[in-house]
Coordinates of C-alpha atoms and ligand atoms in Angstrom, one line a residue:
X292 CA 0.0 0.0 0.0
X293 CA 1.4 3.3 -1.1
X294 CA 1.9 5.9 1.7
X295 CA 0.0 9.0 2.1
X296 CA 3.9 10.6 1.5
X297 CA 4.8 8.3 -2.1
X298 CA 0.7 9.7 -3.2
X299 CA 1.5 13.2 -3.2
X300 CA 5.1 13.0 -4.5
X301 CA 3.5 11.2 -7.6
X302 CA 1.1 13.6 -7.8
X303 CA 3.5 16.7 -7.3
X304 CA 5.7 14.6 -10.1
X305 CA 3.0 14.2 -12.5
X306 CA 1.2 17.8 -12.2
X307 CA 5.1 19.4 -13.0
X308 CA 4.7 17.2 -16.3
X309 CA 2.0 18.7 -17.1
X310 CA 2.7 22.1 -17.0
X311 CA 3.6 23.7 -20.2
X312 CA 7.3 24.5 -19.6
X313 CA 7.3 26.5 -23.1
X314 CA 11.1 28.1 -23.6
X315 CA 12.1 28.3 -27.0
X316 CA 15.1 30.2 -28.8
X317 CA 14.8 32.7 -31.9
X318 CA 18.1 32.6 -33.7
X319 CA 19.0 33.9 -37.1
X320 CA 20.1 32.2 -40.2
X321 CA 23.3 33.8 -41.9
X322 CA 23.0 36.1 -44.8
X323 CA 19.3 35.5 -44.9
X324 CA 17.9 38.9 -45.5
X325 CA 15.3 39.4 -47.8
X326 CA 13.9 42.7 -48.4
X327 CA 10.2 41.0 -48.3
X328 CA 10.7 37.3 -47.4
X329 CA 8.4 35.0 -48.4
X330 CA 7.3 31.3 -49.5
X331 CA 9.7 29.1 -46.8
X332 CA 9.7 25.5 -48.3
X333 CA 11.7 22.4 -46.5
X334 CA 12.9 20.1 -48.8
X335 CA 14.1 16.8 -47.5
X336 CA 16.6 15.5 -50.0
X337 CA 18.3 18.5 -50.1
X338 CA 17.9 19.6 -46.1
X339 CA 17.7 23.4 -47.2
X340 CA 14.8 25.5 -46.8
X341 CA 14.1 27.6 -49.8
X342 CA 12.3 31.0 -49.8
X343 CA 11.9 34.5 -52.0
X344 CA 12.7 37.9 -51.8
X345 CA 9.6 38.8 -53.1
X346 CA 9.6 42.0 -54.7
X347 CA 13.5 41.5 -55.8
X348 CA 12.6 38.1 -57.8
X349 CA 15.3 36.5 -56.0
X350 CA 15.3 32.9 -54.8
X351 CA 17.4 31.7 -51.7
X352 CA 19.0 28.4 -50.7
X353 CA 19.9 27.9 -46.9
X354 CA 21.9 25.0 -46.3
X355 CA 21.3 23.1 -43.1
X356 CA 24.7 21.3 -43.4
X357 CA 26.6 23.7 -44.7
X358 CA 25.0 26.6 -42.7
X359 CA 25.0 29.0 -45.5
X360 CA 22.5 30.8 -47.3
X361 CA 22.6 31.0 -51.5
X362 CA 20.8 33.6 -53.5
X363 CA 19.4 34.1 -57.1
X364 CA 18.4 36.5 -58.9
X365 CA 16.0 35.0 -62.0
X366 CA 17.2 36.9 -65.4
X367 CA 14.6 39.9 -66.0
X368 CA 12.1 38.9 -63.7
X369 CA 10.4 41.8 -60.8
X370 CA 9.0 38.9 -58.7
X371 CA 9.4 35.7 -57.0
X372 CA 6.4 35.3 -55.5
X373 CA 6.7 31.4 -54.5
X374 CA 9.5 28.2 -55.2
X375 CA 8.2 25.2 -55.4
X376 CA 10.9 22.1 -56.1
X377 CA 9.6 20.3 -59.3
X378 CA 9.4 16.1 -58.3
X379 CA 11.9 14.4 -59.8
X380 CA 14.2 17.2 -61.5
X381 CA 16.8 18.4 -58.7
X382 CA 17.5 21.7 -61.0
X383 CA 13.9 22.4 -62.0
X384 CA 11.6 25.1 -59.5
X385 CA 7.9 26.6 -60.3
X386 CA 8.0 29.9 -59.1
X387 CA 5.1 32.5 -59.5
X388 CA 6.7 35.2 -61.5
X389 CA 4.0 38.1 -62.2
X390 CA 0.9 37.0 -62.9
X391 CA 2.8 33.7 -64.7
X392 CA 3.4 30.3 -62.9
X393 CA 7.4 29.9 -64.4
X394 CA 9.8 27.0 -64.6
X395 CA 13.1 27.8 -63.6
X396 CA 16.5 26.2 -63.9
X397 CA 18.8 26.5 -60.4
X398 CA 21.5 25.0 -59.6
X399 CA 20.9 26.0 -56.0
X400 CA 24.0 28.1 -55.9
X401 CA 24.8 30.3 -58.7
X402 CA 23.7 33.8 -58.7
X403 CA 21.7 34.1 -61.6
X404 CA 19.0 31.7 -62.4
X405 CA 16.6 31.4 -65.7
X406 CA 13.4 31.3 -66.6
X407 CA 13.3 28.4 -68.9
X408 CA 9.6 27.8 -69.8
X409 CA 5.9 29.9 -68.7
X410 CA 3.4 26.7 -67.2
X411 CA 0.3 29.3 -67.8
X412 CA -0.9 33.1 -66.7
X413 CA -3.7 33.8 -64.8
X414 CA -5.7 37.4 -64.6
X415 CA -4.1 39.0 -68.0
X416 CA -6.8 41.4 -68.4
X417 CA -5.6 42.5 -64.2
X418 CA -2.3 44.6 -64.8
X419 CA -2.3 45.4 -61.4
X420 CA -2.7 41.6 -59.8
X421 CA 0.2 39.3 -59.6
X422 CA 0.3 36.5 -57.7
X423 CA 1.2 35.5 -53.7
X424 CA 1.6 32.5 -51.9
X425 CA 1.5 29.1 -53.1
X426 CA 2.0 25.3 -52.0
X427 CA 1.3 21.9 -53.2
X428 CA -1.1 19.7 -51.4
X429 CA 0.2 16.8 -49.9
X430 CA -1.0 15.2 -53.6
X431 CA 1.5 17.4 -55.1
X432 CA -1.4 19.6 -56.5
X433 CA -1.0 23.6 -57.0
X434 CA -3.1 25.9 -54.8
X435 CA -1.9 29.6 -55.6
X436 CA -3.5 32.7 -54.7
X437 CA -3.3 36.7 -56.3
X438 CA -3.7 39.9 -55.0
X439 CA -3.8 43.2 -56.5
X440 CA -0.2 45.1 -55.8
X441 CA -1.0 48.5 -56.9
X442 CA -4.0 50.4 -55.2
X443 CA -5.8 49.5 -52.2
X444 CA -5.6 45.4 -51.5
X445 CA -8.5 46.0 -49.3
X446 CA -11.2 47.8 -51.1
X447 CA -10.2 46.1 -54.8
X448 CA -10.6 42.4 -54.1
X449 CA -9.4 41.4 -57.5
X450 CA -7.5 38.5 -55.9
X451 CA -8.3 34.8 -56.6
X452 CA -7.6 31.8 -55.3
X453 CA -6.5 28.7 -58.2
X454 CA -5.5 24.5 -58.0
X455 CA -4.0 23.2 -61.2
X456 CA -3.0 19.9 -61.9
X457 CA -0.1 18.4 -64.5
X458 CA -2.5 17.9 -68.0
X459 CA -5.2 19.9 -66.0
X460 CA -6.6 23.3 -65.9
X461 CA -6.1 26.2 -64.0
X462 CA -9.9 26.0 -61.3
X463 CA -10.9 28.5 -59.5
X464 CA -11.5 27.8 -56.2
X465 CA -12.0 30.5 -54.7
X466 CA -12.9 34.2 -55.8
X467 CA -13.6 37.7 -54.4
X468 CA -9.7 37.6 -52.5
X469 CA -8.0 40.8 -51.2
X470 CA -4.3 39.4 -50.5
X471 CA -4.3 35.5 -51.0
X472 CA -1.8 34.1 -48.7
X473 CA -1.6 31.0 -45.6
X474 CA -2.1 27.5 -46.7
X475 CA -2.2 24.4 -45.2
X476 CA -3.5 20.8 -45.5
X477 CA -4.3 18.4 -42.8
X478 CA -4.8 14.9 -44.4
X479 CA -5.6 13.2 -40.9
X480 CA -8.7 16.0 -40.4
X481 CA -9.4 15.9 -43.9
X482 CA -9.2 19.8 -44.2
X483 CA -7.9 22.8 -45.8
X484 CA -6.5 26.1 -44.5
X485 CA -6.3 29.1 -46.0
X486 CA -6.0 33.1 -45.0
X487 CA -7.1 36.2 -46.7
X488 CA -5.1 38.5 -45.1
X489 CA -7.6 41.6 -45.8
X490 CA -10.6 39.2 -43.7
X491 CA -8.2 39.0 -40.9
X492 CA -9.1 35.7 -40.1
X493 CA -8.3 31.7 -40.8
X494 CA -11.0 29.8 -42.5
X495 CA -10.8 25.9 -42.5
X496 CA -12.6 23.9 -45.4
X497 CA -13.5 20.2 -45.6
X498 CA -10.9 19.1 -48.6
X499 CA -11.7 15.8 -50.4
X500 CA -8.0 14.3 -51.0
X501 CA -8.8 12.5 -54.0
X502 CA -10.4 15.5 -56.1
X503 CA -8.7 18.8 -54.3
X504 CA -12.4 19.8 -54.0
X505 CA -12.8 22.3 -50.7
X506 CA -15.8 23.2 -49.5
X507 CA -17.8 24.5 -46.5
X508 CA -16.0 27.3 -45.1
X509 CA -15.9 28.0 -41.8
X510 CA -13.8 30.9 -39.7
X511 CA -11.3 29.0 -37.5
X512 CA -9.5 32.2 -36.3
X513 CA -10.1 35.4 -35.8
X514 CA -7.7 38.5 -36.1
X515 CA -10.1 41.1 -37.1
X516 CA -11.0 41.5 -32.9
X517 CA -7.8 43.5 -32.4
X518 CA -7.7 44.9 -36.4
X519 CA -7.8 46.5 -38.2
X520 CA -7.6 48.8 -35.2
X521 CA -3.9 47.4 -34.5
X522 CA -3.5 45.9 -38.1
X523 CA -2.5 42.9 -37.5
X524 CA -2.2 40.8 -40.5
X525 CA -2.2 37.0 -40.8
X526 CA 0.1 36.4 -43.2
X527 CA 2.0 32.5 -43.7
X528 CA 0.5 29.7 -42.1
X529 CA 1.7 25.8 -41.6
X530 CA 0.8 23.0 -39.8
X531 CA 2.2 20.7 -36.9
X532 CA 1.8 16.8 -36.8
X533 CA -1.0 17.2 -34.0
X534 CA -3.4 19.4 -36.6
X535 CA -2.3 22.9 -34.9
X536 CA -2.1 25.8 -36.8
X537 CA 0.8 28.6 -36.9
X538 CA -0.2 32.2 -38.1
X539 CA 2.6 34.5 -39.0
X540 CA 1.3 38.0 -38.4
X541 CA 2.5 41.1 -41.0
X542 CA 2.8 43.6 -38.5
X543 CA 2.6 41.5 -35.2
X544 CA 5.4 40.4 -34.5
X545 CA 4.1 37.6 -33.5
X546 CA 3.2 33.3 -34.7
X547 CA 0.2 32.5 -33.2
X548 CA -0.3 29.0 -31.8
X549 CA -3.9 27.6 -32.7
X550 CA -6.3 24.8 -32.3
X551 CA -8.4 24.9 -35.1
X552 CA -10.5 22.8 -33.7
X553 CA -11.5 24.9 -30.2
X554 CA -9.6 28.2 -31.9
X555 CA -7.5 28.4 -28.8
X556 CA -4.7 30.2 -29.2
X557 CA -2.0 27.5 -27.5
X558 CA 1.0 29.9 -28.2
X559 CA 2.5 33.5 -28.9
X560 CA 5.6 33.1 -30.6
X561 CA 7.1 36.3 -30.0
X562 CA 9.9 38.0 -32.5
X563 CA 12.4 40.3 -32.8
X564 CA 10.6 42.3 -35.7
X565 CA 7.0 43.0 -36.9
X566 CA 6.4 41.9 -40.3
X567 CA 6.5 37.9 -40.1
X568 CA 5.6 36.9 -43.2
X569 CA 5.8 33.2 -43.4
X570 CA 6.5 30.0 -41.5
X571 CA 7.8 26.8 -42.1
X572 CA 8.8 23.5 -40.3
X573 CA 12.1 21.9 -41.7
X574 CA 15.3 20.0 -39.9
X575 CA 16.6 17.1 -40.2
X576 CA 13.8 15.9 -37.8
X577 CA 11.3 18.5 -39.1
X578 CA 11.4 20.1 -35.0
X579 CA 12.7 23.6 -36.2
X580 CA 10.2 26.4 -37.2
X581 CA 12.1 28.3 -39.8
X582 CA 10.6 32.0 -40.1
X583 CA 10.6 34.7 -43.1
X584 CA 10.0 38.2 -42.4
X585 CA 10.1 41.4 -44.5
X586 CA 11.3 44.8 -44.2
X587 CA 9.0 46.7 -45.9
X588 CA 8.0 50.6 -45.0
X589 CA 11.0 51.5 -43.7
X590 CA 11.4 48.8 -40.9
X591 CA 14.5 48.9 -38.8
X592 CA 16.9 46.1 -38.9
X593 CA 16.5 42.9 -37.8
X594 CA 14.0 43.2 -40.4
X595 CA 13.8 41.1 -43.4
X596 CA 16.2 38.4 -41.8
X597 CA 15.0 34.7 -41.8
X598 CA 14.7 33.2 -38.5
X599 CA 14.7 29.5 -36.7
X600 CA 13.2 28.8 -34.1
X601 CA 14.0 25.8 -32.0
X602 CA 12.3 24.2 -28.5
X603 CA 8.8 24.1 -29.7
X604 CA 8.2 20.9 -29.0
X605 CA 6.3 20.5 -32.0
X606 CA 7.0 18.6 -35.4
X607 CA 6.0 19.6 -39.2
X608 CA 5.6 18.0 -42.3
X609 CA 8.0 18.3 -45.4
X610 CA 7.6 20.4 -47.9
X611 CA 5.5 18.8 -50.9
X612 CA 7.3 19.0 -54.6
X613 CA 4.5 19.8 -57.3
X614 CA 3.8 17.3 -60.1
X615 CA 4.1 18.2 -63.4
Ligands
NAG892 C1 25.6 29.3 -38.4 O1 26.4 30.4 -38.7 C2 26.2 31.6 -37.9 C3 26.9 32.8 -38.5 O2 28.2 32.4 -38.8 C4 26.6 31.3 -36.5 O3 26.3 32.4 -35.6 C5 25.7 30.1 -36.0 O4 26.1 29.7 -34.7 C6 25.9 28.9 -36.9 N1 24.9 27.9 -36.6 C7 25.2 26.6 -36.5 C8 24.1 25.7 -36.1 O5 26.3 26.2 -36.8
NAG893 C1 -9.2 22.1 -70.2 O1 -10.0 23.2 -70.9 C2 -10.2 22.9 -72.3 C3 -10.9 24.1 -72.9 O2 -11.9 24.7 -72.0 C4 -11.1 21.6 -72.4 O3 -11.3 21.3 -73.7 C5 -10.3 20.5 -71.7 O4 -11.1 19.3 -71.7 C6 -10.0 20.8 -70.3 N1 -9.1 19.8 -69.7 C7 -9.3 19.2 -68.5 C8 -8.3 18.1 -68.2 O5 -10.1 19.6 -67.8
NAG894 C1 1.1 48.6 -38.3 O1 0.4 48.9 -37.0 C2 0.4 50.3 -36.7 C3 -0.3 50.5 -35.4 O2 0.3 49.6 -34.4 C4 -0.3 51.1 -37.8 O3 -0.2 52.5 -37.5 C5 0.3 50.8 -39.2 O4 -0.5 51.4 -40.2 C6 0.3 49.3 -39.4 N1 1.0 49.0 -40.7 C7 0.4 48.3 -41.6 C8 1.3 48.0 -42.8 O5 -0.7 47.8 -41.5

């Protein structure tokens, strides 16, 4: 028979498990500044994370074993909007380029990169769209979004939302977009995530795997009860192995933590600049949260520099390659 004593030490032991001893570390990654970061992919064979400098149509390499960043500029392009690896052709990226989804030849380290073939354009009659954020679904399927980049994003919602497939069409999914950004995919829930940053909220869909069909919207998270009086913006997004959310907020400094399911925030990530842009788990064991930021409006420095952030606890999935 356990003593009164041995009880209440187990029970002292177990309630210390339990409490959320949350302390992770924000580090940089070298020579990782990008005027407006965007787009951070893992990709396993390689163990770099790749991401854009937006508005300089550069692409960027870091190297997790070699702990160095590379960076591209693609030949007489304005923007990289997204990089995608291409499966099975280790030289061979989609990147959204304008209003164009672009293949383009990298090497992963040489300073200039080209464009060598346009996939398709969307919006050619919208000069003043181009297209944001995009990611495969864990099918290998492209979901990418637009927004208008001249003007007001908020009152013009020109932007759309897309999936294409290799011998497909470009669908719409979704229409009536202000800034098309945050997507993720959670095969075990059988749901789709995705932010218009000018709603100021996260909206969760049911997502048939087989067809890429979403459907049944629902808001999951809501920004818009502290903006737009504070504007903050959810920007990025991505997705733990447990189905939790984490919202990078333009302006906020902040990743948010959520349970889509309750909407609990679970977490504030906190970090050394406002405009988080993006968010991204890689690693060798897919543990670190690597984070792009931007710069833009005359931000100070740390600005713009690409973050890691380690001690979460928390694991991600790869990266997905699109099919072509
Ligand atoms: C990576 O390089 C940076 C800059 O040289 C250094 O501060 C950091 O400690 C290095 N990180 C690792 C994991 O080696
Ligand atoms: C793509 O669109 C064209 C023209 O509208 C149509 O003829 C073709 O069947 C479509 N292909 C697929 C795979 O949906
Ligand atoms: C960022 O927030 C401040 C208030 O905290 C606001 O004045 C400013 O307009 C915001 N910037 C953007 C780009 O929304």
């Amino acid at each position: 028979m356990q003593s009164k004593l041995a009880q209440l030490v187990i029970f002292i032991y177990l309630v210390t498990l339990c409490i959320p001893t949350m302390s992770y570390k924000v580090e940089p990654l070298p020579d990782s500044y990008a005027g407006l970061g965007e787009g951070p992919h893992w990709d396993v064979a390689r163990q770099s994370l790749y991401f854009v400098d937006l508005e300089a149509g550069c692409l960027l390499r870091y190297d997790y074993r070699q702990n160095k960043t590379y960076r591209t500029q693609i030949e007489g392009e304005t923007f990289a909007t997204f990089v995608l690896p291409v499966e099975g052709n280790d030289q061979e990226f989609a990147v959204g380029c304008g209003r164009r989804v672009v293949i383009v030849n990298w090497d992963g380290v040489s300073p200039v990169a080209k464009v060598v073939r346009t996939l398709f354009e969307v919006q050619s009659d919208f000069k003043e769209n181009r297209l944001n954020d995009a990611k495969a679904d864990p099918k290998g399927r492209l979901f990418f979004g637009t927004m208008r980049y001249v003007g007001d994003e908020f009152t013009h919602r020109h932007g759309e939302l897309y999936r294409w497939e290799a011998g497909g069409n470009v669908t719409v999914v979704k229409s009536d977009v202000g800034i098309s950004n945050g997507l993720a995919w959670d095969e075990k829930a059988n749901k789709f995530y995705y932010i218009d940053t000018t709603d100021y909220e996260v909206k969760s869909y049911d997502y048939d795997f087989k067809t890429g069909v979403a459907s049944n919207p629902k808001v999951i998270y809501n920004l818009r009860k502290d903006s737009p009086k504070t504007h903050i913006l959810p920007d990025g997004m991505t997705i733990d192995t447990e189905g939790n959310l984490y919202v990078a907020t333009f302006n906020g400094s902040t990743i948010y933590k959520v349970n889509p399911n309750t909407g609990e925030c679970l977490l504030e990530i906190k970090l050394p600049t406002k405009q988080i842009t993006s968010v991204a788990f890689g690693g060798p064991n897919l543990d670190i949260l690597y984070v792009t930021t931007a710069s833009k409006f005359d931000q100070p420095a740390p600005a713009g520099t690409t973050y890691k952030v380690t001690g979460l606890n928390a694991k991600g999935y790869p990266g997905v390659n699109l099919k072509l």
